Short mmCIF file of C-alpha atoms and ligand atoms in Angstrom, two decimals:
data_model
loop_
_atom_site.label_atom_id
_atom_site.label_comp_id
_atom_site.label_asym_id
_atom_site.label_seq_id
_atom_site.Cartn_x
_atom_site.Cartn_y
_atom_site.Cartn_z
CA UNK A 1 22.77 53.50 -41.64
CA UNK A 2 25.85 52.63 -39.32
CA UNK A 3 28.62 55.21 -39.73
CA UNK A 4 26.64 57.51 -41.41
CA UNK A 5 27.09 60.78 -40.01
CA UNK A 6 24.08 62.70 -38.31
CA UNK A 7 24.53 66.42 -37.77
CA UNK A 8 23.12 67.37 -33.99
CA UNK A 9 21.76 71.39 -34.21
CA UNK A 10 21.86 72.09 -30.29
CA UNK A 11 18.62 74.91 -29.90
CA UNK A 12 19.13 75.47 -26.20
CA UNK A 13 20.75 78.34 -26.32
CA UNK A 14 17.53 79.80 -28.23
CA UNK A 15 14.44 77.17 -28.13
CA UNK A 16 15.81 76.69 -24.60
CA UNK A 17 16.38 79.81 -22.51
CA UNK A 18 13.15 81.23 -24.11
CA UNK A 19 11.12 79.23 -22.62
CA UNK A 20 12.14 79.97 -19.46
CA UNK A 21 11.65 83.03 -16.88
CA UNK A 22 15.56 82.72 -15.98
CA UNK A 23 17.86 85.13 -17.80
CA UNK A 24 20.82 83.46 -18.22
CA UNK A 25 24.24 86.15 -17.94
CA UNK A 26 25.99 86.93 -21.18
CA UNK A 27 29.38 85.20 -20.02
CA UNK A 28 27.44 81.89 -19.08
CA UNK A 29 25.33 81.19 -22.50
CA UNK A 30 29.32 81.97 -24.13
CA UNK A 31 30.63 79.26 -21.49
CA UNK A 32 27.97 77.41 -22.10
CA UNK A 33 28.47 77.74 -26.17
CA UNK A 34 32.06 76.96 -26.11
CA UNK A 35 32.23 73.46 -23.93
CA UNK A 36 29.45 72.51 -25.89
CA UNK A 37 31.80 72.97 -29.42
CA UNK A 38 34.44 71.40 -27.35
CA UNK A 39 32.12 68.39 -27.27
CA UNK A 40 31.91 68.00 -30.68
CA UNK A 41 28.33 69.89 -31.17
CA UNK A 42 29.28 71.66 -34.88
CA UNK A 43 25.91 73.73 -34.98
CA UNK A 44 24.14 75.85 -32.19
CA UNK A 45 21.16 78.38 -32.85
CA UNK A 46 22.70 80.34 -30.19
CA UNK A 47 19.75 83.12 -30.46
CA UNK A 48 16.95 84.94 -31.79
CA UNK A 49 16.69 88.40 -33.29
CA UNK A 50 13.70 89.82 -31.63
CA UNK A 51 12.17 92.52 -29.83
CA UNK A 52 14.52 92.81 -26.26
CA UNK A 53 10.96 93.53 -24.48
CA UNK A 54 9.44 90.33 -26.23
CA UNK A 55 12.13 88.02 -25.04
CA UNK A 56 14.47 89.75 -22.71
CA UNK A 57 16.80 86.06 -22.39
CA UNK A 58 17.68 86.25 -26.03
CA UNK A 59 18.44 90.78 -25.67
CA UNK A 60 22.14 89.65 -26.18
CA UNK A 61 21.94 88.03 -29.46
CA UNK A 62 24.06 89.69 -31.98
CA UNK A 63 26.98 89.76 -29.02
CA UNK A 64 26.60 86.17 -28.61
CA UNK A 65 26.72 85.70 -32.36
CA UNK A 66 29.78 87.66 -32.87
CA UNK A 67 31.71 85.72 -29.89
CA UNK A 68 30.12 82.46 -31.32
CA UNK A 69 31.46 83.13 -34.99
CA UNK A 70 34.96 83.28 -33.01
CA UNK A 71 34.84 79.32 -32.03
CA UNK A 72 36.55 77.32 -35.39
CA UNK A 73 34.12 74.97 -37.04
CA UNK A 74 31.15 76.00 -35.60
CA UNK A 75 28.15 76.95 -37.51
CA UNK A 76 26.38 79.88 -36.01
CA UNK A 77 22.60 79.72 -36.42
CA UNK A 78 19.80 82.08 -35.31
CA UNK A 79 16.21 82.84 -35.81
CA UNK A 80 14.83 85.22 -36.97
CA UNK A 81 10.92 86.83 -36.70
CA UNK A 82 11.04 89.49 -39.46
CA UNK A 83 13.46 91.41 -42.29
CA UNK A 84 14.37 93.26 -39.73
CA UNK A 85 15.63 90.61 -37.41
CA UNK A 86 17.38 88.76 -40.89
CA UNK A 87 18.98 92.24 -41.40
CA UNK A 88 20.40 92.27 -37.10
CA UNK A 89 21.52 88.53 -38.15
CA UNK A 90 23.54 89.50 -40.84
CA UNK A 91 24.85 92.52 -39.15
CA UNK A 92 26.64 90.03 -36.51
CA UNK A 93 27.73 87.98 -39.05
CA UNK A 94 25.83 84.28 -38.47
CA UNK A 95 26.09 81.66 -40.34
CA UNK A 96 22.46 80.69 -40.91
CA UNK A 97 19.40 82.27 -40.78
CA UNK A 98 15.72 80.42 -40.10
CA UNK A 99 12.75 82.32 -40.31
CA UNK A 100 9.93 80.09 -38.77
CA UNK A 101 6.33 80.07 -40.58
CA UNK A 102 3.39 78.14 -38.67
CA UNK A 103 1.73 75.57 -40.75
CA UNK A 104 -1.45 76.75 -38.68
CA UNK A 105 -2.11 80.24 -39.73
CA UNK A 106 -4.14 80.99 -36.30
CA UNK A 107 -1.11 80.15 -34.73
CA UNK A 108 1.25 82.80 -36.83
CA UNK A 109 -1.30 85.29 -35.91
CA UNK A 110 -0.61 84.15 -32.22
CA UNK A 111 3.28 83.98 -32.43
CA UNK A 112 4.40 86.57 -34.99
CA UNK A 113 0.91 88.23 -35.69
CA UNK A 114 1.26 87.57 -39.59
CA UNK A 115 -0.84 86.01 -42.46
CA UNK A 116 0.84 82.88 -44.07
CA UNK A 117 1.15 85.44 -47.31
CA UNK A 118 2.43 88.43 -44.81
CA UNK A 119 5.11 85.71 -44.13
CA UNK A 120 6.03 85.05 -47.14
CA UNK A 121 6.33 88.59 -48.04
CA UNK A 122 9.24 88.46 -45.07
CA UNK A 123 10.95 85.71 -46.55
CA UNK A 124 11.18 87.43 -50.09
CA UNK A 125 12.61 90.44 -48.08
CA UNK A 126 15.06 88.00 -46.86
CA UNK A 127 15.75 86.55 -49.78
CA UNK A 128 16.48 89.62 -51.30
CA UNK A 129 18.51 90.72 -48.50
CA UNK A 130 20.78 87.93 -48.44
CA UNK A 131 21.17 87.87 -52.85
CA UNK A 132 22.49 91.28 -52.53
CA UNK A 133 25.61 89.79 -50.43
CA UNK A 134 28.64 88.68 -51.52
CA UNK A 135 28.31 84.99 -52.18
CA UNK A 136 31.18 84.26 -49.92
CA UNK A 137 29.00 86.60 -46.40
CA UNK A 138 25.87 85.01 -47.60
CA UNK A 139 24.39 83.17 -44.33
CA UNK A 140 22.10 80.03 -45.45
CA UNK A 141 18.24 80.80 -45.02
CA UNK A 142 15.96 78.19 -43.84
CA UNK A 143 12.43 78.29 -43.53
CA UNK A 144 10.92 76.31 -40.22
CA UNK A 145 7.62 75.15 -40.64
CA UNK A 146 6.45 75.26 -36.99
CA UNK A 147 3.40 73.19 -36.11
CA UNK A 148 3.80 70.69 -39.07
CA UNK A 149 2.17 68.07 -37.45
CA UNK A 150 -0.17 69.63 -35.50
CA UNK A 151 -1.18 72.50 -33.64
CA UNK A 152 -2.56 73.37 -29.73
CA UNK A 153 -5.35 76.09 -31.00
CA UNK A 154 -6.37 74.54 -34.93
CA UNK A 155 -5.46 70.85 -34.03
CA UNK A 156 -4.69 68.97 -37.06
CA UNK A 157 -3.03 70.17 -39.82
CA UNK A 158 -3.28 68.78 -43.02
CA UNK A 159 -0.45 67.66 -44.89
CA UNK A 160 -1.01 69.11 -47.52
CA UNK A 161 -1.48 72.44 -45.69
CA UNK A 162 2.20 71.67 -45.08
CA UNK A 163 3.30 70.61 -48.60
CA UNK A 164 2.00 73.54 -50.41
CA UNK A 165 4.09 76.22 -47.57
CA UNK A 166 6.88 74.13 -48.18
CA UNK A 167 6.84 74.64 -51.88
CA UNK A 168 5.61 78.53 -51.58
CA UNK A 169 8.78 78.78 -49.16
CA UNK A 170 11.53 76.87 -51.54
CA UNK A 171 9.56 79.56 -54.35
CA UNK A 172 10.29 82.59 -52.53
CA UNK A 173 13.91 81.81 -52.43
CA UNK A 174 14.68 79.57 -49.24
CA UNK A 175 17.86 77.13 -49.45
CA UNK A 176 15.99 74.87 -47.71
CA UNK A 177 13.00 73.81 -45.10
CA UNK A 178 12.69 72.17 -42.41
CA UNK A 179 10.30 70.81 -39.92
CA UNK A 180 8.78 71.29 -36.17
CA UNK A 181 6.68 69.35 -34.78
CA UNK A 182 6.40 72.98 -32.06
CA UNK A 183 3.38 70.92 -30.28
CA UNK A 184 4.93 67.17 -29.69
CA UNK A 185 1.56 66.04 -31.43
CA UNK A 186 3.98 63.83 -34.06
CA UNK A 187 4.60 60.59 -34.33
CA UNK A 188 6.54 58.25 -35.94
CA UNK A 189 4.62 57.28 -39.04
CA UNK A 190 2.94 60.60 -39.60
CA UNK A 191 6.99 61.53 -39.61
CA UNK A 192 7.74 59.30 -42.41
CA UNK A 193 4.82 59.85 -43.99
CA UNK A 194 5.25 63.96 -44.20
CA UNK A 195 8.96 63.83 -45.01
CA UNK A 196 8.23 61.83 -47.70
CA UNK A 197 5.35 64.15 -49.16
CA UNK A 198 7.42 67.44 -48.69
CA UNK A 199 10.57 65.67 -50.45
CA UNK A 200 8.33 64.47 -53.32
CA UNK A 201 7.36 68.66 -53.77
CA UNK A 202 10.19 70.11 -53.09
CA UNK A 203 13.40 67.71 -53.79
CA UNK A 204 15.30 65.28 -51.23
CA UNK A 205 17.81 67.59 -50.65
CA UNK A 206 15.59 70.54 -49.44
CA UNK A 207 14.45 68.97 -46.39
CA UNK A 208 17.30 67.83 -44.30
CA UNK A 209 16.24 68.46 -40.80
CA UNK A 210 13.66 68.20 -37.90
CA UNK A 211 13.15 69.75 -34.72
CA UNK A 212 11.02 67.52 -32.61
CA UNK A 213 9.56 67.88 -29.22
CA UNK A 214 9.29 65.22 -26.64
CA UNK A 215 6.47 66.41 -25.23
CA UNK A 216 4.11 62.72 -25.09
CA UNK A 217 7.42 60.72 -24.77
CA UNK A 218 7.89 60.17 -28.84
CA UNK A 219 10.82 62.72 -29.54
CA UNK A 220 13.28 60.08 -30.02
CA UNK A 221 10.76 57.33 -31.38
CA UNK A 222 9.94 60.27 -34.25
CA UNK A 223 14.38 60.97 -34.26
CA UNK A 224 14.65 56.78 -35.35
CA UNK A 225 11.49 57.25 -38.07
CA UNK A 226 13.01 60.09 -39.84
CA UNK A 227 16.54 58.03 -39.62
CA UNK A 228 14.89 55.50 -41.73
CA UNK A 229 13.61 58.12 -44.39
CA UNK A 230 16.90 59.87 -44.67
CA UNK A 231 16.98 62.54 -42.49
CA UNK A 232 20.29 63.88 -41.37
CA UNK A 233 19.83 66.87 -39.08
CA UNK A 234 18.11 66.79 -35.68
CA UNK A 235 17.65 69.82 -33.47
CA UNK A 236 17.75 69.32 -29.56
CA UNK A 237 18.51 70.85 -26.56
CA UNK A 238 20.77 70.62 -23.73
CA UNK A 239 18.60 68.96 -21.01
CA UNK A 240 15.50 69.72 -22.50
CA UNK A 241 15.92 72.82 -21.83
CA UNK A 242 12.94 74.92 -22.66
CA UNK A 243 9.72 74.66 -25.35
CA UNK A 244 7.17 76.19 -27.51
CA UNK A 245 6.11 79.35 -25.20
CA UNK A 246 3.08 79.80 -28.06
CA UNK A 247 1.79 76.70 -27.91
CA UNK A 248 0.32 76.02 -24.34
CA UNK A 249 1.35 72.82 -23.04
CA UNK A 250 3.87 72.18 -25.43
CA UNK A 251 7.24 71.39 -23.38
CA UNK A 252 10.59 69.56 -23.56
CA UNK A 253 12.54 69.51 -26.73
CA UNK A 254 14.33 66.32 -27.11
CA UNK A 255 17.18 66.11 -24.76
CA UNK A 256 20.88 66.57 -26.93
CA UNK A 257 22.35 64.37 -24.51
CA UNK A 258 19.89 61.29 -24.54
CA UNK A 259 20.17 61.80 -28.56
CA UNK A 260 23.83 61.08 -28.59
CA UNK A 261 23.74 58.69 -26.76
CA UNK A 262 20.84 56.50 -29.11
CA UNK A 263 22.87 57.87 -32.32
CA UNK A 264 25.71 56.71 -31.08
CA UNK A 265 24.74 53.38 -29.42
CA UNK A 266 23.39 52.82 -32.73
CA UNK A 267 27.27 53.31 -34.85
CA UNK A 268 25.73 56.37 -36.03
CA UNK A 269 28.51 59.57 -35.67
CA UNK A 270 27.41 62.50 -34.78
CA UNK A 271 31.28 63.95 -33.87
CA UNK A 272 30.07 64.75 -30.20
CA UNK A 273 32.13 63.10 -27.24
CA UNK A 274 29.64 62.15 -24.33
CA UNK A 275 31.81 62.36 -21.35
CA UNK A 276 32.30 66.10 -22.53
CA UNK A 277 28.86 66.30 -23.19
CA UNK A 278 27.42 65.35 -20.01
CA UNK A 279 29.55 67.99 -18.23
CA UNK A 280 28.35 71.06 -19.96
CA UNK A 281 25.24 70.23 -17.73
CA UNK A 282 27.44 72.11 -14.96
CA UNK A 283 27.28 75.59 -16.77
CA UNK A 284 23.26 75.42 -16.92
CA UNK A 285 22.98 74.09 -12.96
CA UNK A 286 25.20 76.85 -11.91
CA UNK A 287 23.68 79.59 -14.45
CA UNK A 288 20.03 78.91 -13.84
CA UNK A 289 19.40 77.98 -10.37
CA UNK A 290 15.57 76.54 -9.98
CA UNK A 291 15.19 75.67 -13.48
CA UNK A 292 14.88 71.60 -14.50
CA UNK A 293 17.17 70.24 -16.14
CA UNK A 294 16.00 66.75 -17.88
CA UNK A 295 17.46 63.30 -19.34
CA UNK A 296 17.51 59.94 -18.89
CA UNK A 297 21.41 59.45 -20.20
CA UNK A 298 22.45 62.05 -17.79
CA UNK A 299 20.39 60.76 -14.76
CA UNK A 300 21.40 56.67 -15.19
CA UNK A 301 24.69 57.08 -16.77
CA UNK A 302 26.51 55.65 -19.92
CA UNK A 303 26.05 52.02 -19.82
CA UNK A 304 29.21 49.67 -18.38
CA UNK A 305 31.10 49.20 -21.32
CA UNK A 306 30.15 51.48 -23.83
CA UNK A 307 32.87 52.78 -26.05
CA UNK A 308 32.07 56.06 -28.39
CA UNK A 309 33.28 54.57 -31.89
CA UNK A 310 33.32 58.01 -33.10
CA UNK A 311 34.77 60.06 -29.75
ZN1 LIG B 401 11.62 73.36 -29.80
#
């Protein structure tokens, strides 16, 4: 595992400033998007195409994408609800698309007010969308399965619940899945356990990535299981920034900083310098007075002595 590289997606930006009743200003989030690529951070969902009424933080999307998709190296990432959202995205010109589908249908009825097959009817619009682009314009389309291990209204959810989305998604055309644990319900062997179902259905290299919560204190425990089952991606978010606003209770993704630093301690590379890191926490303080910022890395420190192999 040591020297392997791990690719960090930082959500904030979306996951984050969602969740909260702050609005952040237009020149902060592109402040805030910009020190963080400084750092090292090579992929940021930097928004979310959806109704300005719905989420009024994310009514600046496409501008932030287009100012984004000025930054070399980065990969611009958004989500998107709906066709209609995918068809916004690819208007500003980002990089990749996720359209998220709830493993719990009551909960897709809650969140996007779809059917699992009303979904999927989306994604084939997508899809269909995206294959009439020139290869070379064509962002990369995931589909999120949100509350795959668990959700606040149907409690569990089956695995195979999961499985069998994953495969209808990969079928209607997705380049790949990926998957949320939305409620922080997940932990470490039911991790392992569903990564390894969903690769056996749908190939290894269709499931790269996770976004996991730290809502009962296992985000990073769940980060280290899917480490030891291959996983390479990891979503977080700048001091914990923000949740799941859908699924009550359900707070704190993992904290981008404190996953550097573990990654890192650990000879992993994940290209981000801490140092830098640690003082893109200034744009947030200033930008959203009253809101809590989180982290244990932040709050204690690096250790004495502890040299970034990789910085
Ligand atoms: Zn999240």
């Amino acid at each position: 595992m040591t020297g392997q590289h791990i690719l960090i997606s930082e959500v904030g930006p979306r996951d984050g400033l969602q969740s909260i009743k702050s609005i952040m200003p237009l020149a902060a989030k592109k402040a805030w998007i910009e020190a963080e690529a400084a750092a090292g951070v090579t992929e940021i969902e930097v928004g979310s195409f959806v109704p300005a009424k719905l989420l009024p933080q994310l009514a600046n999307t496409a501008e932030v994408v287009r100012h984004a998709r000025t930054i070399p190296g980065l990969t611009v990432a958004v989500l998107v609800p709906n066709l209609k959202g995918a068809e916004a995205a690819v208007a500003a010109g980002a990089h990749k698309i996720t359209i998220p589908l709830s493993a719990s249908e009551t909960h897709s009825l809650k969140n996007v007010r779809r059917t699992h097959a009303e979904m999927l009817d989306e994604v084939r619009g997508i899809v269909a969308l995206l294959r009439g682009l020139p290869v070379a314009e064509r962002p990369k389309f995931e589909g999120g399965l949100s509350t795959a291990f668990g959700c606040t209204i149907e409690g569990v959810v089956p695995a195979d619940k999961v499985v069998a989305l994953a495969a209808a998604l990969m079928h209607a055309g997705c380049d790949e899945v990926g998957l949320s644990d939305t409620t922080g319900y997940a932990n470490p062997a039911q991790v392992k356990d569903l990564v390894r179902r969903v690769r056996a259905a749908v190939g290894e290299h269709a499931l790269s990535g996770l976004h996991l919560h730290n809502t009962r204190g296992l985000g990073l425990a769940n980060v280290l299981a899917g480490l030891e089952v291959g996983i390479s991606t990891f979503d977080s978010s700048l001091a914990g920034l923000g949740g799941c606003p859908f699924a009550p209770g359900a707070s704190g993704n993992i904290v981008t900083e404190d996953l550097v630093f573990m990654l890192e301690a650990m000879g992993l590379q994940t290209g981000i310098k801490l140092e830098k890191l640690l003082a893109v926490r200034r744009i947030l303080r200033d930008a959203l007075r009253g809101e809590e910022l989180y982290g244990f890395t932040p709050d204690a420190g690096l250790p004495l002595g502890f040299i970034q192999e990789s910085a």
